[in-house]
Amino acid sequence: MGAPAIQMTGIDKAFPGVVANRGVDFEARWGEVHALLGENGAGKTTLMSILAGLYRPDAGQIAIDGQPVTFHSPRDAIRHGVGMVYQHYRLVASQTVAENLLLGLPGVPFRLRAGTFIRQARELGERYHLRVDPSRPVWQLSVGEQQRVEILKTLQRGARILILDEPTAVLTPQESEDLMRTLRQIAFEGRTVILISHKLEEVRSVAHRVSVLRGGATVASGLPIGEVTTRQLATLMVGDSNSLVSTDDTHVPAGEEIRLQLQDVSAIDDRGLPALKSVSLTVHVGEILGIAGVAGNGQHELAQVVAGLRGATGGRLMLDGRDITACTARERTRRGVAHIPEDRMGEGLVGNLPVADNAILHFYDRPPIANGPLLLPRRIWQFTLSLLDRFQIHGARPDSITRLLSGGQLQRLLLAREMALEPRLIVAVHPTRGLDVAATQQVQDWLRSARDDSAGVLLISEDLDEVLQLSDRIAVLYEGQIVGIVSREQADRSTIGLMMAGSHKAAVEAA
């Protein structure tokens, strides 16, 4: 490894009611991939946001290449070669991929040949194995595709120090492997990569050294990855390795009673192109049906069709034997359909509202939250407190502003609200995206508990390990069609991978 690229010493940072960083020391070297681990709320993103110029530290010093620096904005950080890709994307939805890549670039000519830049953007994506159509508007992209744009935007600015916050959270295993190769290449070129990740095996596969934060403080700094085990890393993160032991899930589906049935359902995407093509599937009472597939093959549209946020152009949807094809999202919620969307801040929660307002979005017009048209503030406060306690959303209050919560707290709040419906059907899209090991285990346990209480769960995830771990049956979606359904006992990673890649005929024959 090279000389120190970054040295952060004694970093303190506090927000109203929350101490995010307490005397944190952090160092990364040129030519290395340095992993930063810790539970949700441990202060990782805050620390890196300070390095990226988004926040000013309350105390402490930062040095790059041994020279003290002070950043007043992300632009200052970029001038020193520091760029960060966040979990929640900073893209202009109404503009194209190419236009987003142009924003903020110095020296862009007043008259620009669009075709030339689109070609350059496409070549950049191919070079880094982050392919996305430069001419498409961002609002038409899946969450995974939007993340690729963010990574490309940072790389294009020539960052010498690249910070990535959960970059593979919405990528398939194949895409993750491509990105890991890209990160290794960037480090080999002499630059520094700081990787915030909760996937311990992923960290072991790519990182040279690792640092761990817990409770806003440093508990391990610059450990060579070859000198620490996965279990030791997990214990450093949470302080109790016992909480990380996965439950031996020997659940048997309750029976053949059908909770949800899709009969030849078709739908179009935001561009007016076919997204679902005669999809037929069933989710039984007390069953988790996992949907596996590469991003952009209709998973987003499938979740929205079932939740009532997108209309079907053909076919029927049945819930407990009743046709709900024409029902609105509100009517489906009333019938017990819970929806955990992939974009927790865009579709699931209203960031500028207090936690309490988000907690009652499904209940604001009925007892005990309301008495006719009148909301009951004391009941709302008590209801929200009960959700915060039950779902262990520590550090949040009913009057906290939602957008100030950590990623893990946001996901728990979203789950808490949906589970309060006592749902008959749960549509869960990337339910553990960006969560740490302990929080992931809790979310998975909550989904299993709902299933054991006779709910049907439609699990849509691009994390194949999660699908294999949670699902009773697995369906593979490719180009808007179900190309195979297998039981968990019959599931084979290579066979499912073939189906996800479009080689489903050979995969079905192999199965």
Coordinates of C-alpha atoms in Angstrom, one line a residue, residues 287-288 340 415 419 426-428 431-432 441-453 455 457 459 466 470:
E287 CA -45.7 -18.5 2.2
I288 CA -42.9 -16.3 1.0
I340 CA -42.6 -1.9 1.3
L415 CA -41.9 -1.6 8.1
M419 CA -46.9 -4.2 9.8
I426 CA -46.9 -8.0 2.0
V427 CA -45.2 -6.8 -1.1
A428 CA -41.6 -6.4 0.0
P431 CA -36.6 -4.9 2.3
T432 CA -33.0 -5.1 3.7
Q441 CA -31.6 -10.2 10.6
Q442 CA -34.4 -8.4 12.4
V443 CA -36.2 -7.4 9.1
Q444 CA -36.0 -11.0 7.9
D445 CA -37.4 -12.3 11.2
W446 CA -40.3 -9.8 11.0
L447 CA -41.1 -11.1 7.5
R448 CA -40.9 -14.7 8.7
S449 CA -43.1 -13.8 11.6
A450 CA -45.7 -12.3 9.4
R451 CA -45.6 -15.4 7.2
D452 CA -46.1 -17.6 10.2
D453 CA -49.1 -15.5 11.1
A455 CA -49.7 -13.6 5.7
V457 CA -45.3 -12.4 1.2
L459 CA -40.5 -10.8 -1.8
E466 CA -31.6 -13.1 0.5
L470 CA -36.0 -16.4 2.9

